[in-house]
Short mmCIF file of C-alpha atoms and ligand atoms in Angstrom, two decimals:
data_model
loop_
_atom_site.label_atom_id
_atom_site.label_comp_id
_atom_site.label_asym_id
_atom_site.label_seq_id
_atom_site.Cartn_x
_atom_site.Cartn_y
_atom_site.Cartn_z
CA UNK Z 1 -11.03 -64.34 2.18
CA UNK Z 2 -12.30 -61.56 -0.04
CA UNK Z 3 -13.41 -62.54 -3.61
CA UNK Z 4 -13.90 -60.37 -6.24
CA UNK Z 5 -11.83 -59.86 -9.36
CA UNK Z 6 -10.60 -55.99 -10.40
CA UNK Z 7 -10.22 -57.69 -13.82
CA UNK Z 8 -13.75 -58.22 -14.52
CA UNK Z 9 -14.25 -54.70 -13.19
CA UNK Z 10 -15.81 -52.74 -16.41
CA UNK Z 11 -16.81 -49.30 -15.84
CA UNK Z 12 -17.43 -47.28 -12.44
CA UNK Z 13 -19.22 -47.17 -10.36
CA UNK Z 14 -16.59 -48.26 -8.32
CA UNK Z 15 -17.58 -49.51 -4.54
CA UNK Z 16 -14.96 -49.74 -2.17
CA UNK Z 17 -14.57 -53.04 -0.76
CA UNK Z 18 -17.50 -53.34 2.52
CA UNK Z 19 -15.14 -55.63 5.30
CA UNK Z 20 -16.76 -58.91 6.42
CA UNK Z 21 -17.48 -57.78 10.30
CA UNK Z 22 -16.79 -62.00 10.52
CA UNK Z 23 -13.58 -61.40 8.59
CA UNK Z 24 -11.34 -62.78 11.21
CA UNK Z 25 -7.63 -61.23 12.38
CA UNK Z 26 -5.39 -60.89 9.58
CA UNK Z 27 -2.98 -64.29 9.27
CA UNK Z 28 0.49 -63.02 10.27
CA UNK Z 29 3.42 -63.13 7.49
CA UNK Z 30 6.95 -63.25 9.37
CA UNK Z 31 10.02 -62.50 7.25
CA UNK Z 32 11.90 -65.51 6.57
CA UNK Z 33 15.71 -64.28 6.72
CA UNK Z 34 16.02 -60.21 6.40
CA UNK Z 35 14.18 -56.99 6.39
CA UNK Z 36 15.16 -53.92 4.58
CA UNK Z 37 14.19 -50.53 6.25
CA UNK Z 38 13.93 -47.19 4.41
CA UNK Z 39 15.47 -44.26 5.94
CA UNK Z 40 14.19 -41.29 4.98
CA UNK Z 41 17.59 -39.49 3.88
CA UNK Z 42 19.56 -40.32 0.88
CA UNK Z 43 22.80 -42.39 1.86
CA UNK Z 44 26.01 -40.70 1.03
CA UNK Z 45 29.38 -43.14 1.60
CA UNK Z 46 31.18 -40.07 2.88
CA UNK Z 47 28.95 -39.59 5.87
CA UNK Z 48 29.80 -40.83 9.15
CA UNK Z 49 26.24 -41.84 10.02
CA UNK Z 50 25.35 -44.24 13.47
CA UNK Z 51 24.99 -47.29 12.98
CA UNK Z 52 27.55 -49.47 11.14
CA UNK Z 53 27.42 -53.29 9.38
CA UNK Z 54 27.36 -56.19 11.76
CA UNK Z 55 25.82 -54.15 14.56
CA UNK Z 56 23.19 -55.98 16.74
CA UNK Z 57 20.05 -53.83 16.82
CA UNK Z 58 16.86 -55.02 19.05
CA UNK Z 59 12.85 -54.63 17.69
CA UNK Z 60 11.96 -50.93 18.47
CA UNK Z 61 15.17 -49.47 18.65
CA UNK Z 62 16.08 -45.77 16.80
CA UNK Z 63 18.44 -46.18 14.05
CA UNK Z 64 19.55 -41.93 13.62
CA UNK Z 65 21.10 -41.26 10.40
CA UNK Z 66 23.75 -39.01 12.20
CA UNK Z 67 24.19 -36.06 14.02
CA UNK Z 68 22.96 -33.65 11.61
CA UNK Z 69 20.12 -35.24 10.56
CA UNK Z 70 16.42 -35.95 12.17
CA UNK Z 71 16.13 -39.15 9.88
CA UNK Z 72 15.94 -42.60 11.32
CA UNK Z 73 13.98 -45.33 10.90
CA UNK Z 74 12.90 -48.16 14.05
CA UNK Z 75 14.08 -51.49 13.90
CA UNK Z 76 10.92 -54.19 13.50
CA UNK Z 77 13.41 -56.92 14.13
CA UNK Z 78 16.32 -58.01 16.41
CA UNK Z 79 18.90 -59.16 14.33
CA UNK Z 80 22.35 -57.86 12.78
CA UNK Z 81 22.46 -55.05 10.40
CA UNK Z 82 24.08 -57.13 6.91
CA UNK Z 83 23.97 -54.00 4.30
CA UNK Z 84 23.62 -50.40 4.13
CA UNK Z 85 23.14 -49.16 0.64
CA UNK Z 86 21.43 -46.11 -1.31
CA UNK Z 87 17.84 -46.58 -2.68
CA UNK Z 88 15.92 -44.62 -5.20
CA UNK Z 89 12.13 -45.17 -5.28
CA UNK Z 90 10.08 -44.02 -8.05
CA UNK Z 91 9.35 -39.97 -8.83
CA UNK Z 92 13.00 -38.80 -7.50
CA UNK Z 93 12.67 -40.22 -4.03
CA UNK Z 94 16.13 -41.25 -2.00
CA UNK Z 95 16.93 -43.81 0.98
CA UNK Z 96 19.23 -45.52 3.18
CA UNK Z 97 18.08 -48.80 2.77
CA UNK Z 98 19.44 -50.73 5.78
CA UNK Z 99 19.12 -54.63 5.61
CA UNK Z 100 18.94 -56.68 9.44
CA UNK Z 101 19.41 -60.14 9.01
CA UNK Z 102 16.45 -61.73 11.22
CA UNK Z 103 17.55 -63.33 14.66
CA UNK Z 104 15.62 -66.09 16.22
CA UNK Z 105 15.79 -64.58 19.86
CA UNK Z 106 13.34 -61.26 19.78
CA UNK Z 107 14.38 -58.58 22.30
CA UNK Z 108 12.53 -55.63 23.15
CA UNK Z 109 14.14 -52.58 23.29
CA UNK Z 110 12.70 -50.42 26.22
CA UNK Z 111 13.70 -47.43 25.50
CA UNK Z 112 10.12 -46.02 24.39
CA UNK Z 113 8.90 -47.39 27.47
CA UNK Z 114 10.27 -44.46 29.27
CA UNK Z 115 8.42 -41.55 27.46
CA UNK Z 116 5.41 -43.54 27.76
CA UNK Z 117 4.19 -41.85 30.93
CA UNK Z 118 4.19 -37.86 29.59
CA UNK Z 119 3.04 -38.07 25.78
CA UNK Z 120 4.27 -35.41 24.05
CA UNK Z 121 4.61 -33.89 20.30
CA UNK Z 122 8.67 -34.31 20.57
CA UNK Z 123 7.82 -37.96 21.55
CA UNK Z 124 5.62 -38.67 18.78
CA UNK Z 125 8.04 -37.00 15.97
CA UNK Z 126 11.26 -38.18 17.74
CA UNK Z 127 10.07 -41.89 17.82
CA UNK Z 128 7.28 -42.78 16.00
CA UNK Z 129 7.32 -41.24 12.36
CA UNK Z 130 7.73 -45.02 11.59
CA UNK Z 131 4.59 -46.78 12.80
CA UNK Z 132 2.11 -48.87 10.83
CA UNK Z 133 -0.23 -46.43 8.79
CA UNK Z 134 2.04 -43.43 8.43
CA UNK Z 135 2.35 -40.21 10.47
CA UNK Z 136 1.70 -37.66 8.39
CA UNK Z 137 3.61 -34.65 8.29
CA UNK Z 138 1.05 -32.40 8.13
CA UNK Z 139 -0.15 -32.92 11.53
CA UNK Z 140 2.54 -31.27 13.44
CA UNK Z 141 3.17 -28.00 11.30
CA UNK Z 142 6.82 -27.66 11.22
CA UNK Z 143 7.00 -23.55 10.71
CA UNK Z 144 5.31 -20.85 12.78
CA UNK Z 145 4.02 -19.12 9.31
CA UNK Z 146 2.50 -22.88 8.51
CA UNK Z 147 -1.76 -22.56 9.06
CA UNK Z 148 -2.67 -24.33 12.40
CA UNK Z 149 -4.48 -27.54 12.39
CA UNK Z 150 -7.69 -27.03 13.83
CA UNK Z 151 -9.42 -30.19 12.73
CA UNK Z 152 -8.42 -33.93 12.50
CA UNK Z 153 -10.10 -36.30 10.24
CA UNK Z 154 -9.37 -40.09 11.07
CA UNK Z 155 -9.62 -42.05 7.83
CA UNK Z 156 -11.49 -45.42 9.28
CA UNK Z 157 -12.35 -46.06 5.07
CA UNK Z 158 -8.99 -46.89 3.07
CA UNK Z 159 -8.43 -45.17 -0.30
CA UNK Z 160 -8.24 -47.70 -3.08
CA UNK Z 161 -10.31 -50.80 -3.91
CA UNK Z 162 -9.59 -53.88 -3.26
CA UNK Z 163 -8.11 -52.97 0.36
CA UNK Z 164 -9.88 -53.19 4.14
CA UNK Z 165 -6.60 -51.92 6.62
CA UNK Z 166 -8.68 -49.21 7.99
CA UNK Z 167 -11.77 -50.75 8.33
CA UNK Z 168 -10.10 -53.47 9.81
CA UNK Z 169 -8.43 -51.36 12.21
CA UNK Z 170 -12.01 -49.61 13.13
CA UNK Z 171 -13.74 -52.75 13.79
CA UNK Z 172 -10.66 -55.17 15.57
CA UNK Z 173 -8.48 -52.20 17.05
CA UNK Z 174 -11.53 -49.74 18.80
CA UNK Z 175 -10.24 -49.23 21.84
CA UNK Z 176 -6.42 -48.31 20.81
CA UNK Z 177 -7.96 -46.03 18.32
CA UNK Z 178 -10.03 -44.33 21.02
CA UNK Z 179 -6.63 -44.25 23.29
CA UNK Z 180 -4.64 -42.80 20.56
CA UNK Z 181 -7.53 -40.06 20.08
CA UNK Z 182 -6.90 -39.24 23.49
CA UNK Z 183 -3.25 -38.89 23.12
CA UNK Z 184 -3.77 -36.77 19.87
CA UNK Z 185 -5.97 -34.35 21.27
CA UNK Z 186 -3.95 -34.16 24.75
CA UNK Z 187 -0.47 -33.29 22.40
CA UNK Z 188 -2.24 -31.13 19.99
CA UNK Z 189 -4.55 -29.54 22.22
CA UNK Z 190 -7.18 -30.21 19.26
CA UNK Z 191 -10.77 -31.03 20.57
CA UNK Z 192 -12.34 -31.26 16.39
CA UNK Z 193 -11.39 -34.98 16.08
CA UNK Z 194 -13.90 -36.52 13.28
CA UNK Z 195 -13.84 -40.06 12.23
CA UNK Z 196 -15.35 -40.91 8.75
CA UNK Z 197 -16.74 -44.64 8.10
CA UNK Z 198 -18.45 -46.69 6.00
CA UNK Z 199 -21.78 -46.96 7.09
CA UNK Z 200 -21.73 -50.85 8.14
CA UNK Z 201 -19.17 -50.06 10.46
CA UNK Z 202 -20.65 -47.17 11.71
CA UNK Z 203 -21.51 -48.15 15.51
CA UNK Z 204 -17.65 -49.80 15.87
CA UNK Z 205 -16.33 -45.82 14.93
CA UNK Z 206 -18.53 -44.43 17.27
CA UNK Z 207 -16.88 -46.42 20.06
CA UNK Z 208 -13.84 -44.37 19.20
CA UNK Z 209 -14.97 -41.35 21.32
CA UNK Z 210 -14.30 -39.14 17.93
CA UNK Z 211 -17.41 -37.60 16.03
CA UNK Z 212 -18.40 -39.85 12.85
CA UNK Z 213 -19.18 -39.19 9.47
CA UNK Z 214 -20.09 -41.63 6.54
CA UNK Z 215 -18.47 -42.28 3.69
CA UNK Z 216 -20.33 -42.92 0.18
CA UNK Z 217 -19.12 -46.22 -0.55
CA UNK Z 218 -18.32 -45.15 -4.24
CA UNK Z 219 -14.91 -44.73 -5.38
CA UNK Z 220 -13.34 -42.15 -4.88
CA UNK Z 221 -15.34 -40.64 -2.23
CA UNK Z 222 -12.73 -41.56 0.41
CA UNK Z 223 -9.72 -39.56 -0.83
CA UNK Z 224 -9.28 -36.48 1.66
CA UNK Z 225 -10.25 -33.84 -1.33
CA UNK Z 226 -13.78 -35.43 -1.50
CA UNK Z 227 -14.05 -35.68 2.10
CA UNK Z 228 -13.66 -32.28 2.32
CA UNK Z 229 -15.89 -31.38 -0.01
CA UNK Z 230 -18.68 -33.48 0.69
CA UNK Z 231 -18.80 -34.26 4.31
CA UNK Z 232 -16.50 -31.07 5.47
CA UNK Z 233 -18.60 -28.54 3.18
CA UNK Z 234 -14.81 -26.97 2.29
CA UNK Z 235 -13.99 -26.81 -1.22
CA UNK Z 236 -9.93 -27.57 -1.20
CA UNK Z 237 -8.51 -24.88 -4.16
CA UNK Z 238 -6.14 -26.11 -6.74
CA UNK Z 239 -2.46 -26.23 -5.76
CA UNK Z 240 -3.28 -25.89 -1.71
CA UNK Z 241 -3.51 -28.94 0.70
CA UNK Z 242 -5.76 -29.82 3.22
CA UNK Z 243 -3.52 -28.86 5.84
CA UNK Z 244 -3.80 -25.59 3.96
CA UNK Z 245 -7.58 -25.18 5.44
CA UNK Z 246 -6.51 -25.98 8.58
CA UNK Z 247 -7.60 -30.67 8.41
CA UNK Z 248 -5.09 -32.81 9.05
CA UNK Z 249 -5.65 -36.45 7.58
CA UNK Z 250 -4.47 -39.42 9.68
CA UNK Z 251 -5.27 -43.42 9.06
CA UNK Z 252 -7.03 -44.99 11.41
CA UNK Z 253 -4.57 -47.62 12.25
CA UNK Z 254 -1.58 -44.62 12.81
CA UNK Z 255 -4.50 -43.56 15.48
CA UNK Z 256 -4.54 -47.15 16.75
CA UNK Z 257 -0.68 -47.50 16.80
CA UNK Z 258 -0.52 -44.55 18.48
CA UNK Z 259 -2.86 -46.00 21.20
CA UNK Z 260 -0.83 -49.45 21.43
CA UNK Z 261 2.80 -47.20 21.68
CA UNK Z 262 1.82 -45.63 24.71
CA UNK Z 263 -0.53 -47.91 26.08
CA UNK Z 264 2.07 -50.81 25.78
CA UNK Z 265 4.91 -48.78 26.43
CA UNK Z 266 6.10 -50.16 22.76
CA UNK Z 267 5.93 -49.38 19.11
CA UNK Z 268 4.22 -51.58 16.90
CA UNK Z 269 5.63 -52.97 14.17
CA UNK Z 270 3.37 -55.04 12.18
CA UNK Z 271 1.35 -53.92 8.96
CA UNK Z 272 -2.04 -54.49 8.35
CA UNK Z 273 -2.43 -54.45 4.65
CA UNK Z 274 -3.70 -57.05 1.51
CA UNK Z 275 -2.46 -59.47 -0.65
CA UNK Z 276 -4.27 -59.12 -4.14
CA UNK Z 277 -3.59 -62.08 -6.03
CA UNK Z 278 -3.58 -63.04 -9.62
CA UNK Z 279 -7.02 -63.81 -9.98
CA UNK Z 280 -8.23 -60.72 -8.11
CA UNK Z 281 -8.98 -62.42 -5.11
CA UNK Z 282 -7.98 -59.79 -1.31
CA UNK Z 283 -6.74 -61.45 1.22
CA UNK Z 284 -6.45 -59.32 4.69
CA UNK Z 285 -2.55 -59.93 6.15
CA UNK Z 286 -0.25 -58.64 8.57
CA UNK Z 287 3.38 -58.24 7.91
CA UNK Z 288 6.57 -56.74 9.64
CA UNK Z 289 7.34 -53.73 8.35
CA UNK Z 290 10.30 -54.28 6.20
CA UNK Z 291 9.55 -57.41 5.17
CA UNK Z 292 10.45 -58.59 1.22
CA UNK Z 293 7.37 -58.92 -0.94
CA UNK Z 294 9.32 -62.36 -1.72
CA UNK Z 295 8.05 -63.66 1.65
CA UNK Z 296 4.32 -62.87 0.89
CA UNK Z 297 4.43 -64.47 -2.23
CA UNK Z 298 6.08 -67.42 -1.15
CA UNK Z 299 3.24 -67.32 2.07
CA UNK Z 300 0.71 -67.74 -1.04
CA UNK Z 301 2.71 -69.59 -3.57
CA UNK Z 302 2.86 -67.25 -5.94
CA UNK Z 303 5.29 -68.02 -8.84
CA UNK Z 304 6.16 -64.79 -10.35
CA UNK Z 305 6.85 -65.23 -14.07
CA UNK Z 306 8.71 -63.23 -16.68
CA UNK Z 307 6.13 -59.77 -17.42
CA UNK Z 308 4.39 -60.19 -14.33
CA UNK Z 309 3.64 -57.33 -12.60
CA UNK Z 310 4.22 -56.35 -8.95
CA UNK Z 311 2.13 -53.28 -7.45
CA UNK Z 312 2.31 -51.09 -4.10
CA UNK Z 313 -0.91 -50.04 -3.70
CA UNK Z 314 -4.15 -50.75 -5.08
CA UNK Z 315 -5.55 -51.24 -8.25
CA UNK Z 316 -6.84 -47.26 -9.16
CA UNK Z 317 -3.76 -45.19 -7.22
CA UNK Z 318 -0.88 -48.29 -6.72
CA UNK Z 319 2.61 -48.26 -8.47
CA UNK Z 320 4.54 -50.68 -10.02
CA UNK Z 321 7.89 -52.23 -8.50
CA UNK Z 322 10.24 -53.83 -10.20
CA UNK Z 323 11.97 -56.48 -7.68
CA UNK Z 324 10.42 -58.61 -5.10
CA UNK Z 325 13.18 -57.56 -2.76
CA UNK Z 326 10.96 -54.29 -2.00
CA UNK Z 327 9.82 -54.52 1.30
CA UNK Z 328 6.51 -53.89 3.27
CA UNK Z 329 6.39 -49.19 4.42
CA UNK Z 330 4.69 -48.18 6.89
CA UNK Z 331 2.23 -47.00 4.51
CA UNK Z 332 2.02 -49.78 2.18
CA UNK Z 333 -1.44 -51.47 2.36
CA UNK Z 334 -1.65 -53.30 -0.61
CA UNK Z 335 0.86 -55.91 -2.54
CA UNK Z 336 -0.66 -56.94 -5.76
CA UNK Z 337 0.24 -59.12 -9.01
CA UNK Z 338 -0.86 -59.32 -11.86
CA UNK Z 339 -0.44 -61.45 -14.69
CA UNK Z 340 1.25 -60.86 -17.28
CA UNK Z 341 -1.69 -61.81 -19.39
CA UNK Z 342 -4.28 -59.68 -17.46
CA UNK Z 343 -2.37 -56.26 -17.51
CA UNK Z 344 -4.50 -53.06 -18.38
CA UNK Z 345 -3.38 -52.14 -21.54
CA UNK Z 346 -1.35 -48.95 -22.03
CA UNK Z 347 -1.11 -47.72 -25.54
CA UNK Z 348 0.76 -44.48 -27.54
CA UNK Z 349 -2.02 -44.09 -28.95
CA UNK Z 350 -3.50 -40.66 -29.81
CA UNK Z 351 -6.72 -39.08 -27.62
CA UNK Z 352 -9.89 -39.37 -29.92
CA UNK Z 353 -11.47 -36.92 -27.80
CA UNK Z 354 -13.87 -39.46 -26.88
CA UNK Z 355 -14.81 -37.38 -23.24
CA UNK Z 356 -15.01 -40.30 -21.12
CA UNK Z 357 -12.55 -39.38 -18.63
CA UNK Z 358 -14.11 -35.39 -18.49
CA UNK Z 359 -17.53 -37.15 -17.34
CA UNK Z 360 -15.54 -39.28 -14.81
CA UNK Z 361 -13.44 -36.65 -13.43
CA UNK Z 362 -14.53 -35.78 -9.59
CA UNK Z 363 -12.06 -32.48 -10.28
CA UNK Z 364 -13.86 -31.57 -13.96
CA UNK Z 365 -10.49 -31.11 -15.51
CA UNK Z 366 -10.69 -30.80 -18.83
CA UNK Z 367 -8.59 -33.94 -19.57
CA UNK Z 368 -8.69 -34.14 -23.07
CA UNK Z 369 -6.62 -31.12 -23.55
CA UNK Z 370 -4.45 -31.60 -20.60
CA UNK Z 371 -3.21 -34.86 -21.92
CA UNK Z 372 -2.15 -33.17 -25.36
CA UNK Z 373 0.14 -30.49 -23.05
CA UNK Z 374 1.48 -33.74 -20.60
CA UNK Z 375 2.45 -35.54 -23.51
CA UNK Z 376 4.37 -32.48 -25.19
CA UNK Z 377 5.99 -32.23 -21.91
CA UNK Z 378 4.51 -28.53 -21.60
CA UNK Z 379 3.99 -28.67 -18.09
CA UNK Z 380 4.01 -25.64 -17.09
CA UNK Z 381 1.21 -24.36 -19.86
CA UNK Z 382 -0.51 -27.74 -18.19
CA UNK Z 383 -0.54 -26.16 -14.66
CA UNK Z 384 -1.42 -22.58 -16.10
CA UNK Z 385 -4.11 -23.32 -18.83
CA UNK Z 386 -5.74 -26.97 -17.58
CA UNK Z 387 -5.85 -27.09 -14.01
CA UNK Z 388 -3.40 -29.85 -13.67
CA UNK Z 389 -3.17 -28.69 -9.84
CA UNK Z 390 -6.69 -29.70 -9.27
CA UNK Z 391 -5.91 -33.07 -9.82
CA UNK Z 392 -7.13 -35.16 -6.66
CA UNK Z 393 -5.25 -38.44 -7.81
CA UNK Z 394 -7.80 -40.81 -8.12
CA UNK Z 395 -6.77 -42.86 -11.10
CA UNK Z 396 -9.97 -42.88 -12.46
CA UNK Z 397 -9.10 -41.36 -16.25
CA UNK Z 398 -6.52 -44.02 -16.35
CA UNK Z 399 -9.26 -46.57 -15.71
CA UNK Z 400 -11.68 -45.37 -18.28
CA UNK Z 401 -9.10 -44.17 -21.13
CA UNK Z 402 -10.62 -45.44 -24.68
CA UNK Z 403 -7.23 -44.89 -25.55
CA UNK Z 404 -5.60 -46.58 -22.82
CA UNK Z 405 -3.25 -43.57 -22.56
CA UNK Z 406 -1.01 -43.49 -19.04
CA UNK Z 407 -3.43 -40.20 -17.65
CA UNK Z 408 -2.96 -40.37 -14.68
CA UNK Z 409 0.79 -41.28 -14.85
CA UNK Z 410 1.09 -38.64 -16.75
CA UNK Z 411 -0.35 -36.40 -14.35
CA UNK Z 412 2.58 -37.57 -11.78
CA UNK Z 413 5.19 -36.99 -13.75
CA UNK Z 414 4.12 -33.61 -14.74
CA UNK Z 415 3.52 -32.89 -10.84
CA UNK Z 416 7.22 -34.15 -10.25
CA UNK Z 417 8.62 -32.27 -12.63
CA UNK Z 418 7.20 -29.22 -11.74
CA UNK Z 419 8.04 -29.53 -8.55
CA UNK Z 420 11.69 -30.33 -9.34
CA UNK Z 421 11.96 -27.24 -11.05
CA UNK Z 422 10.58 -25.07 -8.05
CA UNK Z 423 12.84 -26.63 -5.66
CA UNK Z 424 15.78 -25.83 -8.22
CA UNK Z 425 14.69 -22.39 -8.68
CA UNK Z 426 14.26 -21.63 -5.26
CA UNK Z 427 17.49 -23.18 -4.10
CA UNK Z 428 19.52 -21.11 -7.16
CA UNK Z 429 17.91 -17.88 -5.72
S1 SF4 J 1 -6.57 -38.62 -11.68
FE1 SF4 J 1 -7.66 -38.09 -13.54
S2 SF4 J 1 -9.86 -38.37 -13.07
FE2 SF4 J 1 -8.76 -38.27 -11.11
S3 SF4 J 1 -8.83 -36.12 -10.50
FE3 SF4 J 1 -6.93 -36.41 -11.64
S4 SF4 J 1 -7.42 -35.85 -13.74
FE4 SF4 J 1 -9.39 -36.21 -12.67
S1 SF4 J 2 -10.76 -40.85 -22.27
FE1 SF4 J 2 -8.74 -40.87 -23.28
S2 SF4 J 2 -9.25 -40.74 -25.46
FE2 SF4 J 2 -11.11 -40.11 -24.35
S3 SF4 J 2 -10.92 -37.85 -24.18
FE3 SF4 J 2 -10.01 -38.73 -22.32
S4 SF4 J 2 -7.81 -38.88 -22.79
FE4 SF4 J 2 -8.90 -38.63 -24.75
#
């Protein structure tokens, strides 16, 4: 187990937690009764969609939305579907939440099986946008106009503090990672595979076959902008992605599912990710995907009181959810609570202009007069005037607010808002 508390934390630098190399397999979590899957497409009660309450589905089988859709999700249980119901998630974001009660008999489907044998880019999207780690969408550019992907960076660091899935991945799962690198390159026809590392595990990402680079273990080296920058030499410009210049980012354990689906002829379904307790304290698990929050606090009797807080993510970059119901994404790799006497403050107070979060900014965004535009709800003067595009969503003005002012929440909003309005405007044209 992993020690340290983020509430003694006082000011950066921030290192990234450095994974035990003793740190044995993640203790499995099982869900006790149910699972809830998201499916990426908002549920409307007047579509005739394919699957239907009380049917029996089997661990690894395609649940399609319906015929006019590419949305699904893949069962990471056998059991009986027991709801189907709309979701919204935080910053505008729609489901199909479908709940499977669990079944004590676990049957394979074996349908994957059969494209094992002839990988292929319609394999990959068709079946598994839902493995542990997250494919990202980047990687397989969906228009002709979109740049091509020339490069892939495998993330083998993780992105907030506190958390050790990829590094985990890089020093248990070496050989699937070096399968699915492989796979990737013989689908994509991409040779410029790069792993980056922290430099303890540096020999264990070299095994991978794909060219490494280290990491500075200092937060936030390991977010994809800074990677760019400082071990890619390609400054990322505000507004544009990193798919934009050509890099596609992809987890390390994505690679290493990846590996395991066609090596095993099945997808896997279990998360790596950690438990951050109350007292700080990270705790490497793995979960089903889908499984409750409930049944990892119950795993470490946790009591959750009145004002408690629940967060997806990590401490820096995580996001607060407000039911223990929420279940276990592919790309979740972090469940934390905290106290309700140890939460960060968050004030209305005013900025004093104090330029703590300028000095801490990896972007040099002139935060101090952003924040007076975000909290106006002048957004677009934000974007125009303060660089609120260069943003690289690190959390860190947040963490060292005098004022305890919601920065970087701020910052989201603003994003989401904007973008709401572009999406409006372009659909009214
Ligand atoms: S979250 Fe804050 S500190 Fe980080 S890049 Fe954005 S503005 Fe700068
Ligand atoms: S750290 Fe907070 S109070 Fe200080 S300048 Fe930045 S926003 Fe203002």
């Amino acid at each position: 187990m992993i020690k340290r508390s983020f509430i003694g934390l006082t000011k950066p630098l921030l290192k990234y937690e450095a994974l035990d190399v003793k740190t044995p397999e993640p203790s499995v979590i099982q869900p006790s009764k149910k699972v809830t899957l998201f499916l990426n497409k908002a549920f409307d009660f007047k579509d005739k969609i394919l699957f239907n309450i009380g049917d029996n589905v089997k661990t690894g089988q395609k649940l399609s939305y319906n015929e006019n859709s590419d949305a699904y999700v893949i069962s990471t249980v056998t059991g009986t579907i027991s709801s189907i119901t709309p979701f919204n998630a935080d910053y505008g974001k729609t489901y199909t939440a479908i709940t499977i009660d669990v079944s004590e008999n676990e049957e394979i489907d074996e349908q994957f099986s059969t494209f094992v044998k002839e990988p292929n880019i319609d394999t990959v999207k068709d079946r598994l946008a839902f493995i542990p780690g997250n494919l990202p969408a980047g990687l397989f550019p969906s228009t002709d106009t979109s740049p091509p992907i020339e490069t892939i960076v495998i993330s083998g660091v993780d992105r907030d503090l506190f958390i050790t899935t990829n590094q985990h991945t890089v020093l248990a799962d070496g050989k699937a990672i070096k399968h699915g690198v492989q796979i990737l390159k013989q689908i994509t026809g991409i040779n410029n595979i790069i792993i980056v590392s922290s430099d303890h595990l540096m020999q264990d990402a070299g095994l991978t076959g794909a060219e490494v680079r280290i990491v500075d273990p200092v937060y936030p080296a390991s977010l994809p902008h800074l990677i760019m920058r400082d071990l890619l030499g390609q400054v990322v410009p505000a507004g544009k992605s990193c798919e934009d210049l050509g890099v596609a980012f992809i987890s390390a354990e994505a690679v290493a599912s990846f590996g395991i689906a066609f090596s095993k002829g099945q997808i896997p379904v279990y998360k790596r990710l950690n438990f951050i307790n109350k007292d700080g304290s990270s705790t490497p698990i793995s979960a089903r995907i889908g499984t409750p929050i409930r049944d990892i606090l119950n795993a470490f009797d946790v009591t959750l009181n009145e004002k408690d807080r629940l967060i997806i993510g990590g401490p820096m970059t995580g996001t607060a959810v407000y039911s223990d119901d929420f279940p276990i994404l592919p790309d979740t790799d972090a469940i934390m609570v905290q106290d309700r006497d140890n939460i960060p403050m968050v004030s209305d107070y005013p900025c004093i202009n104090c330029g703590e979060c300028i000095r801490i900014c990896p972007a040099n965004i002139p935060i101090n007069m952003l924040v007076r535009f975000l909290e106006a709800g002048q957004y677009e003067e934000a974007a125009h005037q303060y660089d609120l595009y260069s943003c690289i969503e690190c959390g860190l003005c947040s963490f060292v607010c005098v004022s305890k002012m919601p920065v970087f929440h701020y910052i989201k909003l603003a994003k989401y808002e904007l973008g709401r309005i572009t999406t409006a405007e372009a659909t009214n044209a």
